[in-house]
CSV table of C-alpha atoms and ligand atoms in Angstrom, one decimal:
chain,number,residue,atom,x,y,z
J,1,UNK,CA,121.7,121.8,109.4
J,2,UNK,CA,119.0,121.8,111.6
J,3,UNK,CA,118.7,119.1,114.5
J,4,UNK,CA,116.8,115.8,114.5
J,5,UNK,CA,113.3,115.9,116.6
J,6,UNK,CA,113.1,113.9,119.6
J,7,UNK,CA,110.2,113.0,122.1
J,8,UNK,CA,110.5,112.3,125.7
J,9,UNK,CA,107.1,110.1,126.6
J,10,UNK,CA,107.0,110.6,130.2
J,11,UNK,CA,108.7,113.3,132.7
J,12,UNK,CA,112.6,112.8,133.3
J,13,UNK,CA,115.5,114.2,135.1
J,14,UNK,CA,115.9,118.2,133.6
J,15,UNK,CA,119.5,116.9,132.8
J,16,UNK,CA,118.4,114.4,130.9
J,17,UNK,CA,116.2,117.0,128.7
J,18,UNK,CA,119.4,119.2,128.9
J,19,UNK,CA,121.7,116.4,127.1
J,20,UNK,CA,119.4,115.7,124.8
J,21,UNK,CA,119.0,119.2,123.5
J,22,UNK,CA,122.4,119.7,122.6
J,23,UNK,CA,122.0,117.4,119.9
J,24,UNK,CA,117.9,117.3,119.0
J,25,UNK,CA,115.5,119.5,118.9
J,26,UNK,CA,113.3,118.2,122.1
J,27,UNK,CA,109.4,117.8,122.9
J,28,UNK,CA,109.1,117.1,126.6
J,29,UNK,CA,106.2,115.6,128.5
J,30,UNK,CA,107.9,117.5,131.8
J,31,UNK,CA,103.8,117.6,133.4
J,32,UNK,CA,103.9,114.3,132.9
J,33,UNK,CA,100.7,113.8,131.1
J,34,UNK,CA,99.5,110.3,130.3
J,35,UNK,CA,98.9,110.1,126.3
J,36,UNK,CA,96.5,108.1,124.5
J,37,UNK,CA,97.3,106.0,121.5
J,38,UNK,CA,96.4,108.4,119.4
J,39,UNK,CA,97.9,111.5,121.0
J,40,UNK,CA,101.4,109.8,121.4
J,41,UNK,CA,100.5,109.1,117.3
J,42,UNK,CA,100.2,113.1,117.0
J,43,UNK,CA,103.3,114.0,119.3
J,44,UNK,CA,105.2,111.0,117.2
J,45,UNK,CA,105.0,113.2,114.0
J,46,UNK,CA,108.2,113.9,112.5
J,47,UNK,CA,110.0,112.4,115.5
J,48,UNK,CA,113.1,110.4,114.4
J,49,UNK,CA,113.7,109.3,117.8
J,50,UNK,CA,111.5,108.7,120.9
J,51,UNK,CA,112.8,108.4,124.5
J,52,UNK,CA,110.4,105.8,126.3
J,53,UNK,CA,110.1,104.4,129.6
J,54,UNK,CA,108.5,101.2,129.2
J,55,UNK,CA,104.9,102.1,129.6
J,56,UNK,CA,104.5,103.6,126.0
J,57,UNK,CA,103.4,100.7,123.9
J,58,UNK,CA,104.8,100.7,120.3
J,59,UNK,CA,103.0,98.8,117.7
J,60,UNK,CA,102.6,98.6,114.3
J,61,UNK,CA,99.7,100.7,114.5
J,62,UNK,CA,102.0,103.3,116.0
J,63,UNK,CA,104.5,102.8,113.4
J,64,UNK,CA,102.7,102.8,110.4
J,65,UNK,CA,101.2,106.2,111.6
J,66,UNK,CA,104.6,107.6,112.5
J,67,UNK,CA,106.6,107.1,109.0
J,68,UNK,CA,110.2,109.4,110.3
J,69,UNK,CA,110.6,107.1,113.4
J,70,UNK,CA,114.1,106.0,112.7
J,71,UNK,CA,114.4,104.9,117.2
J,72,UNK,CA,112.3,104.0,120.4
J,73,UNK,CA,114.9,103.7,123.4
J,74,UNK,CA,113.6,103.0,126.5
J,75,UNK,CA,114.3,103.6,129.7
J,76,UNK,CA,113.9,100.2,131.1
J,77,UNK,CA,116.5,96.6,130.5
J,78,UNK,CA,112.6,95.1,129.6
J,79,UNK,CA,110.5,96.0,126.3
J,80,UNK,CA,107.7,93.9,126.0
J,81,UNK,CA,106.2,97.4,125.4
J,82,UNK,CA,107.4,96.8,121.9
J,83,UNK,CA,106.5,94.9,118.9
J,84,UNK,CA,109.7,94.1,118.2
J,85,UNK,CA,108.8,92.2,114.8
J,86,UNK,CA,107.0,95.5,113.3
J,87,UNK,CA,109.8,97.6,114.4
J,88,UNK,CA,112.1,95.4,112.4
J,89,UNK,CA,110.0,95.4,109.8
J,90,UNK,CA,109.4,99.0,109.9
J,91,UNK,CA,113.4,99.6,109.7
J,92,UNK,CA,112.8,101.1,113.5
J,93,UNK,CA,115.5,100.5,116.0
J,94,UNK,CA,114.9,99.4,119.7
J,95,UNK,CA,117.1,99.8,122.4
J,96,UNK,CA,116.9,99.1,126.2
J,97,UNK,CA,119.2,99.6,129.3
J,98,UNK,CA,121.1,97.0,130.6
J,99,UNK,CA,123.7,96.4,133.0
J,100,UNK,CA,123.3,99.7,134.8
J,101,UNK,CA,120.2,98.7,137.0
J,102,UNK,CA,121.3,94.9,137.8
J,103,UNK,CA,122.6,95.3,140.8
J,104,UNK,CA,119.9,97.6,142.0
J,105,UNK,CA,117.6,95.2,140.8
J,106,UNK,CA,118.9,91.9,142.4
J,107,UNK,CA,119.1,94.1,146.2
J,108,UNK,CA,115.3,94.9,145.7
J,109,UNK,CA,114.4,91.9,145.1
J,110,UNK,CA,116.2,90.4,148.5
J,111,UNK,CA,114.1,93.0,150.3
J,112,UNK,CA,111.6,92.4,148.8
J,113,UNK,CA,111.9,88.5,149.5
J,114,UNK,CA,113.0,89.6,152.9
J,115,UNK,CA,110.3,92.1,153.6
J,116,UNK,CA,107.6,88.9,152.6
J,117,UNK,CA,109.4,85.8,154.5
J,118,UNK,CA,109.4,88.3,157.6
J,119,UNK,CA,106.1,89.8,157.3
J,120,UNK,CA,107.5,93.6,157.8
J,121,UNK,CA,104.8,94.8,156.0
J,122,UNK,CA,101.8,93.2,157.5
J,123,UNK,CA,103.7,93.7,161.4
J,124,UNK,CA,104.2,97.3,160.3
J,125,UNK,CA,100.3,98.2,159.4
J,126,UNK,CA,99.7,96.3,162.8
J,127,UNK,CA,101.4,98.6,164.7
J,128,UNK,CA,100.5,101.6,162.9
J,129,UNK,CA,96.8,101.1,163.4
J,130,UNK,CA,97.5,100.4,167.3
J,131,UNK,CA,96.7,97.1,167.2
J,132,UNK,CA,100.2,96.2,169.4
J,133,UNK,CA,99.3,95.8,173.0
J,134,UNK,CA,101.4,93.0,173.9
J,135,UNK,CA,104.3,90.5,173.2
J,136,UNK,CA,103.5,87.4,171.6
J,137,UNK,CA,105.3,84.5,171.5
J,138,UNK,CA,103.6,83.5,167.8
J,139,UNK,CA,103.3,87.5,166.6
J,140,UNK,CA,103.9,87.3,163.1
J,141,UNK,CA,106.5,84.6,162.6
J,142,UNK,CA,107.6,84.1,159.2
J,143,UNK,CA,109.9,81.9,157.7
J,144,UNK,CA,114.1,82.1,157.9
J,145,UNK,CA,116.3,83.5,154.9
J,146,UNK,CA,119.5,81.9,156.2
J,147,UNK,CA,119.8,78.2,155.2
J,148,UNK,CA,116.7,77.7,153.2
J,149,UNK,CA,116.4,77.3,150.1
J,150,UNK,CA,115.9,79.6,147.0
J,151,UNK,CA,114.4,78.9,144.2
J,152,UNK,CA,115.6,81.4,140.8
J,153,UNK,CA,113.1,81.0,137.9
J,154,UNK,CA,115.2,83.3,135.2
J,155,UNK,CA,118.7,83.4,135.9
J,156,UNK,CA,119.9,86.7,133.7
J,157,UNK,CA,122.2,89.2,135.0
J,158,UNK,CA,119.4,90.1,137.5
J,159,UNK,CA,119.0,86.5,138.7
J,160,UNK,CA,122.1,85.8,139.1
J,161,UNK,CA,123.1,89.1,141.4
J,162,UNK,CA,120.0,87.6,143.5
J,163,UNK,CA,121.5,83.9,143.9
J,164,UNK,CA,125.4,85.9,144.6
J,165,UNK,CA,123.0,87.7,147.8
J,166,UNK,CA,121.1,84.4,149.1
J,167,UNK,CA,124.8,82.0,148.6
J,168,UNK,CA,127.4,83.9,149.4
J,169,UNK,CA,125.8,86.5,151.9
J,170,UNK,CA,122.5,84.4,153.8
J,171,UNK,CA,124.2,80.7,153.3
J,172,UNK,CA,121.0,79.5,151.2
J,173,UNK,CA,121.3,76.6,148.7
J,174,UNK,CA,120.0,78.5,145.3
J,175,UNK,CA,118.4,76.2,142.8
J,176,UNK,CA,117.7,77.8,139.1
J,177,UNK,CA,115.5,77.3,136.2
J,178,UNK,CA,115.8,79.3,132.6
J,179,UNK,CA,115.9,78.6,129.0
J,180,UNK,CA,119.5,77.8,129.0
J,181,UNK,CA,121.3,76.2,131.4
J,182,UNK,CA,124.1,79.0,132.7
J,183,UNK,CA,128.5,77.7,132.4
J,184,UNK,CA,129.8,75.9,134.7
J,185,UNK,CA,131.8,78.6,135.5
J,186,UNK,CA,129.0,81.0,136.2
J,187,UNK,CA,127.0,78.2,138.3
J,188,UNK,CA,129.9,78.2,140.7
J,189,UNK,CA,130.1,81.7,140.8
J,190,UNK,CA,126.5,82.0,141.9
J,191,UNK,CA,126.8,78.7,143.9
J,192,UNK,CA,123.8,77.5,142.2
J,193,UNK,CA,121.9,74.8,140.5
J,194,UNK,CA,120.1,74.1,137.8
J,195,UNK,CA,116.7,72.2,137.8
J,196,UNK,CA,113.8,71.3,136.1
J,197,UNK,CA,110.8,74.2,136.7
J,198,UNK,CA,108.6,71.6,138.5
J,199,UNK,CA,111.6,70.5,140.9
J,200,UNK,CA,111.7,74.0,141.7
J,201,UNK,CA,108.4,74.7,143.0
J,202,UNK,CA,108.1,72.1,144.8
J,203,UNK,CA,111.4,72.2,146.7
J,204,UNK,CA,112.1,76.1,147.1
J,205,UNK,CA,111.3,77.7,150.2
J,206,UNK,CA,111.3,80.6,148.1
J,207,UNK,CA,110.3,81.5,144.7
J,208,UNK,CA,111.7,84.6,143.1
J,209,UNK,CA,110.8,85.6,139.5
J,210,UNK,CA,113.2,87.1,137.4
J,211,UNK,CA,112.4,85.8,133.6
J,212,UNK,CA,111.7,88.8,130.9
J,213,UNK,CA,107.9,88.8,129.9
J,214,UNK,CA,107.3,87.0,126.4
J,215,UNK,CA,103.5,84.9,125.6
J,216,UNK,CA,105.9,81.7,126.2
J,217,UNK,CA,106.2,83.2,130.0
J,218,UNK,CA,102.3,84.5,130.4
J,219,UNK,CA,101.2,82.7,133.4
J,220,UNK,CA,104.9,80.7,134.0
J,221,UNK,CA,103.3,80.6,137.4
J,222,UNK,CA,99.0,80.1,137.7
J,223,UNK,CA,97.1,77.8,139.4
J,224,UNK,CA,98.5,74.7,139.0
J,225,UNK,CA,102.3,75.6,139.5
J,226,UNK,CA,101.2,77.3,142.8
J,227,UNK,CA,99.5,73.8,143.7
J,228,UNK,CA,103.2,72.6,143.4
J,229,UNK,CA,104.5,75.0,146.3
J,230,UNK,CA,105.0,74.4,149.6
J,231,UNK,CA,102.3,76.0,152.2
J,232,UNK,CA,104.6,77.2,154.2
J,233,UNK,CA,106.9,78.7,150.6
J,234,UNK,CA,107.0,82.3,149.3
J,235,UNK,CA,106.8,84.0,146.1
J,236,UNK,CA,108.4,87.2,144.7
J,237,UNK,CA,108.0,88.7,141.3
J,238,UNK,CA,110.1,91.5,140.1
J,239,UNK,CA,110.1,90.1,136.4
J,240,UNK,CA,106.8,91.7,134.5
J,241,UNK,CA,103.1,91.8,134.9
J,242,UNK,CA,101.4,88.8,133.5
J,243,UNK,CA,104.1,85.8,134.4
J,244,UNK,CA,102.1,85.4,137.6
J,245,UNK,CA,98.4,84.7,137.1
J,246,UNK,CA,97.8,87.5,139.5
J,247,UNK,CA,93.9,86.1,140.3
J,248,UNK,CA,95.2,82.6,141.0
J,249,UNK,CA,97.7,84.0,143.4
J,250,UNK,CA,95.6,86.1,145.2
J,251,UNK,CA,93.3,83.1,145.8
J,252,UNK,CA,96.2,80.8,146.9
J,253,UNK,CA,97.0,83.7,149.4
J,254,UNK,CA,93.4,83.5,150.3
J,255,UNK,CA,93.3,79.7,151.4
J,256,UNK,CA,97.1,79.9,152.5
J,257,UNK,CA,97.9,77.6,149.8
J,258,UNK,CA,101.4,79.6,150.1
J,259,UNK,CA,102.2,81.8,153.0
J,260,UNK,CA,103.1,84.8,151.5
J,261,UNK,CA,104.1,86.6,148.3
J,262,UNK,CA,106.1,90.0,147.3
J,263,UNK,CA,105.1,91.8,144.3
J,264,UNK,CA,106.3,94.8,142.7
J,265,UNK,CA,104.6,94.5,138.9
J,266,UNK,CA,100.9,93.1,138.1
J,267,UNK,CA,98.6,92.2,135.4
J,268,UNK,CA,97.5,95.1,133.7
J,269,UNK,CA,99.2,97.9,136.0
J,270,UNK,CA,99.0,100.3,137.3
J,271,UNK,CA,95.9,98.4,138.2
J,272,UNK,CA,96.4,96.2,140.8
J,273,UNK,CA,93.8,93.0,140.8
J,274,UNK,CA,91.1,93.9,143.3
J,275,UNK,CA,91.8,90.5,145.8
J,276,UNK,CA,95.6,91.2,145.8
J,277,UNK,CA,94.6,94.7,148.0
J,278,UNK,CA,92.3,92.2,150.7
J,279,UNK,CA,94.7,89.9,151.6
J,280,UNK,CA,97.5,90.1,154.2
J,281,UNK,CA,100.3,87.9,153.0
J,282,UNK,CA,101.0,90.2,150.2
J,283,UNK,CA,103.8,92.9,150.1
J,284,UNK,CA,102.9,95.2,147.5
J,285,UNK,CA,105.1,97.8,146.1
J,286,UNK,CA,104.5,100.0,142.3
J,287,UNK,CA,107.3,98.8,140.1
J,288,UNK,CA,110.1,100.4,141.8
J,289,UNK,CA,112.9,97.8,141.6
J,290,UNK,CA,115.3,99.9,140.2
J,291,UNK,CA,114.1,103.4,141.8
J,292,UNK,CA,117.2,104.7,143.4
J,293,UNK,CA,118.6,108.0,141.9
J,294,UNK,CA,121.9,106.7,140.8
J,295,UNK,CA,120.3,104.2,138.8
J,296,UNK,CA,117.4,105.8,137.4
J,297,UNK,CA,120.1,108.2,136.2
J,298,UNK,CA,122.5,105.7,134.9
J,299,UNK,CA,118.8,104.2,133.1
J,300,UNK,CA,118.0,107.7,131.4
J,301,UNK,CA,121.7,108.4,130.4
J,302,UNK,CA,122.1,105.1,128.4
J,303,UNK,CA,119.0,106.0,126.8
J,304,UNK,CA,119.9,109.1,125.9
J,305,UNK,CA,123.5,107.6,125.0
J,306,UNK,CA,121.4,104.9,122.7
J,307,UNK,CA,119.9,107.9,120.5
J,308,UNK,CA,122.8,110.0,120.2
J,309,UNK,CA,124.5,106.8,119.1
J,310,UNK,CA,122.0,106.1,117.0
J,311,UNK,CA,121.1,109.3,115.5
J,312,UNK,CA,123.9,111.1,115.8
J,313,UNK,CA,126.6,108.7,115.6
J,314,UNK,CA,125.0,105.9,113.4
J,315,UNK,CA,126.1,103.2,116.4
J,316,UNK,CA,123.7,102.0,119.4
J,317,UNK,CA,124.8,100.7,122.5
J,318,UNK,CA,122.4,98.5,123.5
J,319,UNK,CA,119.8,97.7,120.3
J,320,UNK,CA,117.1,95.3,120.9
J,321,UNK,CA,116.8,94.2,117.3
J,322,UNK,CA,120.0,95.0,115.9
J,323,UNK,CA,119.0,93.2,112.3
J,324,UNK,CA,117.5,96.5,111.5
J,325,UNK,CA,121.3,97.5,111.4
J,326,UNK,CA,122.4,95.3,109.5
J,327,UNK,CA,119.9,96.9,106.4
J,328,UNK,CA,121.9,99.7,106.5
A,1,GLV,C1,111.9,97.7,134.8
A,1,GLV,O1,111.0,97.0,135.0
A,1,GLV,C2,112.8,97.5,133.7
A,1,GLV,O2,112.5,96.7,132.8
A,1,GLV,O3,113.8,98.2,133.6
């Protein structure tokens, strides 16, 4: 019987490609070329399964064109890169990677928090451009970790490895807002409390951002919420593109409405708003929270686990939209 077609979107680990081919027949895209809609159409064709990575966007223009797409797994815990009502509706299964990038996660985004409080990035460009001639008592002072207090806005698996770091390990008091309100249990556990989102921003001496991107989070912070901050508070996102209004931010940084922000996704990426790259408050890093090797391996494998399951096996490990199994 010959082998089910599979398409890897972007470039990927060789033994990724390798454990795929021992049960598809695989199309790679090892150069790493960036596909049009149309072109990822035309590789698509008599695909039944398609190995993503979160920047392939799959529509119902996509699937309507692509009739033997049976599964898209990404690469990636978020999907907002697919239309998840027209893949149920097309009888096409979704799958993501959880779990096995949380903790990776949740330490990037303490750096990232730490690298912004502290200014490391800004101090480190002064020195490399041999600007440093002399001690200061006032040379880039930041604001403290330890003791203050931070403010979770999406309090997932991700969320709650960051409130674990800033309670248990830099003695902060961690305040959290989400959907649903976590156990008791688990609120303990993360020494943490819930509030309402406007209590949040205007007590938190840091903001991180950690809620999956959906149009009931576009903007969850803009203009007005960032009026609600302290001027002396900080704001991180590691969540998605698009929950920060990445203009209004960049103007807040401007006027020093807040003192400083860390962000490793943006509007519209890989483009990067035009006002973010003139400001100094900003760290700015290209989506990378959960680039170390381990996990980008442990990311790729459960994808690769999710189509074998799938195709191979008839059971996903991590489905998205698991009522298109239950059609079967
Ligand atoms: C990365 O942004 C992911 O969703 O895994």
């Amino acid at each position: 019987m010959s082998k089910p077609k599979v398409l890897v979107a972007r470039a990927i680990f060789p033994e990724t490609i390798d454990r795929l081919a021992q049960h598809f027949e695989v199309e790679s895209n090892q150069a790493d070329a960036v596909w049009s809609k149309a072109q990822l159409i035309d590789k698509l064709q008599g695909k039944a399964g398609v190995f993503t990575t979160g920047s392939e966007r799959i529509d119902a223009e996509v699937l309507d064109a692509c009739p033997d797409l049976k599964i898209c797994a990404n690469m990636a815990v978020g999907y907002n890169n697919f239309d998840t009502e027209a893949m149920t509706a097309h009888g096409v299964l979704g799958t993501n990677a959880p779990d096995v990038l949380t903790e990776t996660t949740a330490d990037f985004g303490f750096a990232l928090l730490m690298a912004t409080a502290r200014r490391i990035a800004e101090s480190e460009h002064f020195l490399r451009a041999g600007q440093w001639t002399k001690w200061a008592y006032d040379m880039f002072s930041g604001s403290d970790i330890h003791g203050s207090t931070l403010g979770i806005i999406g309090m997932g698996r991700i969320g709650q490895g960051i409130a674990k770091r800033g309670a248990h390990g830099f003695g902060m008091k961690v305040i959290y807002h989400n959907r649903s309100r976590l156990d008791a249990a688990l609120e303990a556990e993360c020494k943490a409390s819930y509030v309402g989102k406007e209590e949040l921003l205007k007590t938190a001496d840091h903001v991180v951002l950690v809620v999956p991107y959906t149009p009931a989070s576009h903007h969850t912070i803009g203009a007005a919420e960032l009026a609600l901050m302290k001027p002396t508070a900080t704001l991180v996102n590691i969540a998605r593109g698009g929950i920060v209004d990445d203009a209004a931010l960049a103007a807040a940084l401007k006027d020093k409405r807040i003192a400083a922000a860390g962000l490793d996704v943006f509007e519209g990426e890989p483009k990067v708003h035009p006002d973010l790259l003139t400001v100094p408050n900003v760290v700015l890093t290209p989506h990378i929270a959960s680039a170390t090797v381990p996990t980008r391996k442990a990311m790729a494998d459960l994808a690769v686990d999710n189509l074998v399951g799938y195709l191979v096996n008839g059971k996903p490990l991590t489905p998205v939209n698991p009522a298109v199994l239950a059609k079967h």
